[in-house]
Amino acid sequence: MNPLASVTLEVADPTAADRFYTAFGLGAQVRMRSSEAPTTGFRGFTLALTVSQPATVRAFMDAALDAGATALKPASKSFWGYGGVVQAPDGTVWKVASSAKKDSGPATRQIDETVLLLGTADMKASKQFYVDRGLAVAKSYGRKYVEFAAQAGAVKLALYPRHALAKDLGLPIDGTGSHRIVLGTDSGPFTDPDGFAWEAAPVAATPTP
């Protein structure tokens, strides 16, 4: 099984969302499709961008804010590095972070890796669910964090306790309705223990000779 073949955000206005993500610098990272599914509060996930240095964190944060995002946590230094959290106009929460605390050069728009963090109610059960579907565990820290192996350049899938994820993002844990995200796989549709939906990944078009 390809751990995570595609990420599709369900948004009320795909055209506006596409404009935002292009300005943010993520035009090729996510797909969008229209949805009016009811949703309130914390949606149970975040997409995290890992970059090389604080200046690059600020460049992505500034681009997001200029394009209409809301700052949930302004970029700042922490014990583990430097980062911040924004909420896109469509409601998706993005974390931008670097393990570096000092700049080593001018800011770039280079993303080192993208991680989809799913908040789970039961880490052990969710980890086993995905292992049973063929995902290989790359990192595991008990009930605190699990990351699955991914192909080079692909979005990584990781699990994090739901309450801890909400706290890390600066959000109340309460949330109801749709997650407003659908994950693509090459092994058929299913829904995980926390209600995240997986479907057959879109097939890339074959170039015409």
mmCIF file of C-alpha atoms in Angstrom:
data_model
loop_
_atom_site.group_PDB
_atom_site.id
_atom_site.type_symbol
_atom_site.label_atom_id
_atom_site.label_comp_id
_atom_site.label_asym_id
_atom_site.label_seq_id
_atom_site.Cartn_x
_atom_site.Cartn_y
_atom_site.Cartn_z
ATOM 1 C CA MET A 1 0.000 0.000 0.000
ATOM 2 C CA ASN A 2 1.214 3.494 -0.828
ATOM 3 C CA PRO A 3 0.954 5.130 2.633
ATOM 4 C CA LEU A 4 -0.474 8.417 1.379
ATOM 5 C CA ALA A 5 -0.921 8.882 -2.355
ATOM 6 C CA SER A 6 -2.877 12.157 -2.210
ATOM 7 C CA VAL A 7 -4.423 14.705 0.161
ATOM 8 C CA THR A 8 -7.715 16.329 -0.813
ATOM 9 C CA LEU A 9 -9.132 19.220 1.190
ATOM 10 C CA GLU A 10 -12.892 19.647 1.027
ATOM 11 C CA VAL A 11 -13.611 23.370 0.782
ATOM 12 C CA ALA A 12 -16.636 25.574 0.218
ATOM 13 C CA ASP A 13 -14.922 27.499 -2.606
ATOM 14 C CA PRO A 14 -12.241 25.508 -4.507
ATOM 15 C CA THR A 15 -11.286 28.484 -6.694
ATOM 16 C CA ALA A 16 -10.609 30.735 -3.692
ATOM 17 C CA ALA A 17 -8.779 27.910 -1.918
ATOM 18 C CA ASP A 18 -6.583 27.316 -4.962
ATOM 19 C CA ARG A 19 -5.661 31.017 -5.007
ATOM 20 C CA PHE A 20 -4.724 30.875 -1.332
ATOM 21 C CA TYR A 21 -2.574 27.762 -1.608
ATOM 22 C CA THR A 22 -0.812 29.075 -4.698
ATOM 23 C CA ALA A 23 0.035 32.280 -2.803
ATOM 24 C CA PHE A 24 1.056 30.248 0.254
ATOM 25 C CA GLY A 25 3.409 28.241 -1.950
ATOM 26 C CA LEU A 26 1.595 24.904 -1.888
ATOM 27 C CA GLY A 27 -0.080 24.730 -5.263
ATOM 28 C CA ALA A 28 1.157 21.187 -5.940
ATOM 29 C CA GLN A 29 0.919 19.871 -2.369
ATOM 30 C CA VAL A 30 -2.834 19.460 -2.000
ATOM 31 C CA ARG A 31 -5.959 18.911 -4.065
ATOM 32 C CA MET A 32 -9.256 20.696 -3.500
ATOM 33 C CA ARG A 33 -12.854 19.771 -4.108
ATOM 34 C CA SER A 34 -16.145 21.385 -3.238
ATOM 35 C CA SER A 35 -17.976 20.404 -0.063
ATOM 36 C CA GLU A 36 -20.668 21.921 2.127
ATOM 37 C CA ALA A 37 -20.426 19.174 4.773
ATOM 38 C CA PRO A 38 -21.113 20.669 8.222
ATOM 39 C CA THR A 39 -18.024 21.102 10.404
ATOM 40 C CA THR A 40 -17.293 23.037 13.588
ATOM 41 C CA GLY A 41 -14.213 23.599 15.724
ATOM 42 C CA PHE A 42 -11.113 21.420 15.659
ATOM 43 C CA ARG A 43 -11.127 19.081 12.657
ATOM 44 C CA GLY A 44 -8.701 16.637 14.220
ATOM 45 C CA PHE A 45 -5.692 17.082 11.943
ATOM 46 C CA THR A 46 -3.001 19.457 10.801
ATOM 47 C CA LEU A 47 -0.624 19.623 7.870
ATOM 48 C CA ALA A 48 2.924 20.443 8.960
ATOM 49 C CA LEU A 49 5.702 21.906 6.821
ATOM 50 C CA THR A 50 9.295 21.341 7.937
ATOM 51 C CA VAL A 51 11.767 23.908 6.615
ATOM 52 C CA SER A 52 15.451 24.658 7.136
ATOM 53 C CA GLN A 53 15.541 27.815 9.254
ATOM 54 C CA PRO A 54 13.507 30.515 11.050
ATOM 55 C CA ALA A 55 13.678 32.962 8.116
ATOM 56 C CA THR A 56 11.973 30.398 5.884
ATOM 57 C CA VAL A 57 9.323 29.771 8.554
ATOM 58 C CA ARG A 58 8.590 33.492 8.596
ATOM 59 C CA ALA A 59 8.466 33.640 4.789
ATOM 60 C CA PHE A 60 5.766 30.947 4.659
ATOM 61 C CA MET A 61 3.867 32.433 7.602
ATOM 62 C CA ASP A 62 3.921 35.924 6.066
ATOM 63 C CA ALA A 63 2.762 34.575 2.691
ATOM 64 C CA ALA A 64 -0.131 32.756 4.373
ATOM 65 C CA LEU A 65 -1.190 35.811 6.395
ATOM 66 C CA ASP A 66 -0.953 38.089 3.361
ATOM 67 C CA ALA A 67 -3.216 35.647 1.481
ATOM 68 C CA GLY A 68 -5.886 35.722 4.189
ATOM 69 C CA ALA A 69 -4.857 33.155 6.815
ATOM 70 C CA THR A 70 -5.318 33.712 10.554
ATOM 71 C CA ALA A 71 -2.415 33.339 12.975
ATOM 72 C CA LEU A 72 -3.149 30.778 15.695
ATOM 73 C CA LYS A 73 0.419 30.854 17.023
ATOM 74 C CA PRO A 74 2.773 33.560 15.724
ATOM 75 C CA ALA A 75 6.207 32.336 14.663
ATOM 76 C CA SER A 76 8.510 32.127 17.676
ATOM 77 C CA LYS A 77 11.404 30.224 19.222
ATOM 78 C CA SER A 78 10.675 27.198 21.401
ATOM 79 C CA PHE A 79 12.563 24.415 23.181
ATOM 80 C CA TRP A 80 12.575 22.250 20.033
ATOM 81 C CA GLY A 81 13.231 24.944 17.408
ATOM 82 C CA TYR A 82 11.214 27.672 15.721
ATOM 83 C CA GLY A 83 7.710 27.660 14.285
ATOM 84 C CA GLY A 84 4.189 28.971 14.062
ATOM 85 C CA VAL A 85 0.634 27.921 13.232
ATOM 86 C CA VAL A 86 -1.886 29.460 10.819
ATOM 87 C CA GLN A 87 -5.436 28.637 9.797
ATOM 88 C CA ALA A 88 -6.229 28.956 6.105
ATOM 89 C CA PRO A 89 -9.450 30.697 5.002
ATOM 90 C CA ASP A 90 -10.962 27.255 4.269
ATOM 91 C CA GLY A 91 -10.377 26.248 7.908
ATOM 92 C CA THR A 92 -7.404 23.923 7.439
ATOM 93 C CA VAL A 93 -4.695 24.346 10.082
ATOM 94 C CA TRP A 94 -1.058 24.494 8.950
ATOM 95 C CA LYS A 95 2.052 24.331 11.112
ATOM 96 C CA VAL A 96 5.361 25.639 9.749
ATOM 97 C CA ALA A 97 8.464 24.703 11.731
ATOM 98 C CA SER A 98 12.234 24.331 11.735
ATOM 99 C CA SER A 99 14.489 22.482 14.163
ATOM 100 C CA ALA A 100 17.005 25.331 13.737
ATOM 101 C CA LYS A 101 16.826 28.315 16.079
ATOM 102 C CA LYS A 102 19.163 30.564 14.086
ATOM 103 C CA ASP A 103 19.256 31.540 10.426
ATOM 104 C CA SER A 104 22.053 30.232 8.238
ATOM 105 C CA GLY A 105 21.219 32.324 5.173
ATOM 106 C CA PRO A 106 18.448 34.188 3.374
ATOM 107 C CA ALA A 107 14.894 32.857 3.436
ATOM 108 C CA THR A 108 13.816 30.430 0.722
ATOM 109 C CA ARG A 109 10.486 28.789 -0.186
ATOM 110 C CA GLN A 110 11.957 25.290 0.040
ATOM 111 C CA ILE A 111 9.901 22.690 1.932
ATOM 112 C CA ASP A 112 12.024 19.869 3.378
ATOM 113 C CA GLU A 113 9.047 17.646 4.189
ATOM 114 C CA THR A 114 5.276 17.751 4.572
ATOM 115 C CA VAL A 115 3.594 15.702 7.297
ATOM 116 C CA LEU A 116 -0.113 15.036 7.785
ATOM 117 C CA LEU A 117 -0.778 14.628 11.505
ATOM 118 C CA LEU A 118 -4.016 12.850 12.388
ATOM 119 C CA GLY A 119 -5.322 13.304 15.917
ATOM 120 C CA THR A 120 -6.287 9.962 17.448
ATOM 121 C CA ALA A 121 -8.399 8.946 20.420
ATOM 122 C CA ASP A 122 -6.466 5.677 20.898
ATOM 123 C CA MET A 123 -2.898 5.674 19.577
ATOM 124 C CA LYS A 124 -2.387 1.937 20.022
ATOM 125 C CA ALA A 125 -5.565 1.016 18.152
ATOM 126 C CA SER A 126 -4.968 3.515 15.330
ATOM 127 C CA LYS A 127 -1.351 2.416 14.882
ATOM 128 C CA GLN A 128 -2.409 -1.234 14.658
ATOM 129 C CA PHE A 129 -5.184 -0.334 12.218
ATOM 130 C CA TYR A 130 -2.692 1.128 9.767
ATOM 131 C CA VAL A 131 -0.069 -1.563 10.303
ATOM 132 C CA ASP A 132 -2.735 -4.157 9.482
ATOM 133 C CA ARG A 133 -3.249 -2.335 6.170
ATOM 134 C CA GLY A 134 0.377 -2.646 5.211
ATOM 135 C CA LEU A 135 1.914 0.623 6.423
ATOM 136 C CA ALA A 136 5.448 0.370 7.785
ATOM 137 C CA VAL A 137 6.266 2.252 10.968
ATOM 138 C CA ALA A 138 9.254 4.570 10.539
ATOM 139 C CA LYS A 139 9.187 6.183 14.013
ATOM 140 C CA SER A 140 7.262 5.286 17.134
ATOM 141 C CA TYR A 141 7.304 6.876 20.581
ATOM 142 C CA GLY A 142 4.785 4.766 22.438
ATOM 143 C CA ARG A 143 1.425 6.502 22.729
ATOM 144 C CA LYS A 144 2.939 9.924 21.955
ATOM 145 C CA TYR A 145 3.757 9.823 18.239
ATOM 146 C CA VAL A 146 3.832 7.401 15.310
ATOM 147 C CA GLU A 147 5.159 8.150 11.832
ATOM 148 C CA PHE A 148 4.819 5.830 8.845
ATOM 149 C CA ALA A 149 7.377 5.318 6.108
ATOM 150 C CA ALA A 150 6.791 7.290 2.921
ATOM 151 C CA GLN A 151 8.235 7.456 -0.545
ATOM 152 C CA ALA A 152 10.765 10.221 -1.199
ATOM 153 C CA GLY A 153 9.015 13.536 -1.746
ATOM 154 C CA ALA A 154 5.604 12.235 -0.632
ATOM 155 C CA VAL A 155 3.492 13.613 2.199
ATOM 156 C CA LYS A 156 4.228 11.618 5.359
ATOM 157 C CA LEU A 157 1.440 10.227 7.525
ATOM 158 C CA ALA A 158 1.750 10.485 11.306
ATOM 159 C CA LEU A 159 -0.468 9.940 14.350
ATOM 160 C CA TYR A 160 -0.648 12.147 17.445
ATOM 161 C CA PRO A 161 -3.030 12.090 20.430
ATOM 162 C CA ARG A 162 -6.000 14.303 19.573
ATOM 163 C CA HIS A 163 -5.913 16.294 22.819
ATOM 164 C CA ALA A 164 -2.152 16.898 22.519
ATOM 165 C CA LEU A 165 -2.474 17.955 18.884
ATOM 166 C CA ALA A 166 -5.198 20.489 19.674
ATOM 167 C CA LYS A 167 -3.079 21.911 22.511
ATOM 168 C CA ASP A 168 0.000 22.138 20.282
ATOM 169 C CA LEU A 169 -1.998 24.076 17.671
ATOM 170 C CA GLY A 170 -3.550 26.434 20.206
ATOM 171 C CA LEU A 171 -7.098 25.198 19.594
ATOM 172 C CA PRO A 172 -9.894 23.926 21.865
ATOM 173 C CA ILE A 173 -10.252 20.176 21.443
ATOM 174 C CA ASP A 174 -13.992 20.400 20.712
ATOM 175 C CA GLY A 175 -15.078 19.793 17.143
ATOM 176 C CA THR A 176 -17.982 18.170 15.345
ATOM 177 C CA GLY A 177 -18.990 17.159 11.838
ATOM 178 C CA SER A 178 -16.778 16.506 8.844
ATOM 179 C CA HIS A 179 -12.980 16.428 9.021
ATOM 180 C CA ARG A 180 -13.092 18.129 5.576
ATOM 181 C CA ILE A 181 -10.158 16.030 4.351
ATOM 182 C CA VAL A 182 -10.008 12.860 2.235
ATOM 183 C CA LEU A 183 -6.867 10.767 1.866
ATOM 184 C CA GLY A 184 -5.924 8.886 -1.271
ATOM 185 C CA THR A 185 -4.642 5.319 -1.304
ATOM 186 C CA ASP A 186 -3.950 2.645 -3.898
ATOM 187 C CA SER A 187 -5.626 -0.093 -1.835
ATOM 188 C CA GLY A 188 -9.303 0.813 -1.923
ATOM 189 C CA PRO A 189 -11.635 2.874 0.296
ATOM 190 C CA PHE A 190 -11.865 2.583 4.081
ATOM 191 C CA THR A 191 -12.415 4.736 7.181
ATOM 192 C CA ASP A 192 -10.009 4.687 10.114
ATOM 193 C CA PRO A 193 -10.993 4.464 13.827
ATOM 194 C CA ASP A 194 -11.110 8.270 14.115
ATOM 195 C CA GLY A 195 -13.384 8.732 11.115
ATOM 196 C CA PHE A 196 -10.782 9.840 8.566
ATOM 197 C CA ALA A 197 -11.908 8.706 5.120
ATOM 198 C CA TRP A 198 -9.595 7.093 2.568
ATOM 199 C CA GLU A 199 -10.548 6.556 -1.055
ATOM 200 C CA ALA A 200 -8.911 5.343 -4.250
ATOM 201 C CA ALA A 201 -6.260 7.871 -5.228
ATOM 202 C CA PRO A 202 -6.837 9.758 -8.481
ATOM 203 C CA VAL A 203 -4.892 8.252 -11.345
ATOM 204 C CA ALA A 204 -2.440 10.614 -13.004
ATOM 205 C CA ALA A 205 -3.234 11.350 -16.639
ATOM 206 C CA THR A 206 -1.007 9.667 -19.217
ATOM 207 C CA PRO A 207 0.691 12.235 -21.473
ATOM 208 C CA THR A 208 -0.461 12.173 -25.087
ATOM 209 C CA PRO A 209 2.375 11.246 -27.494
#
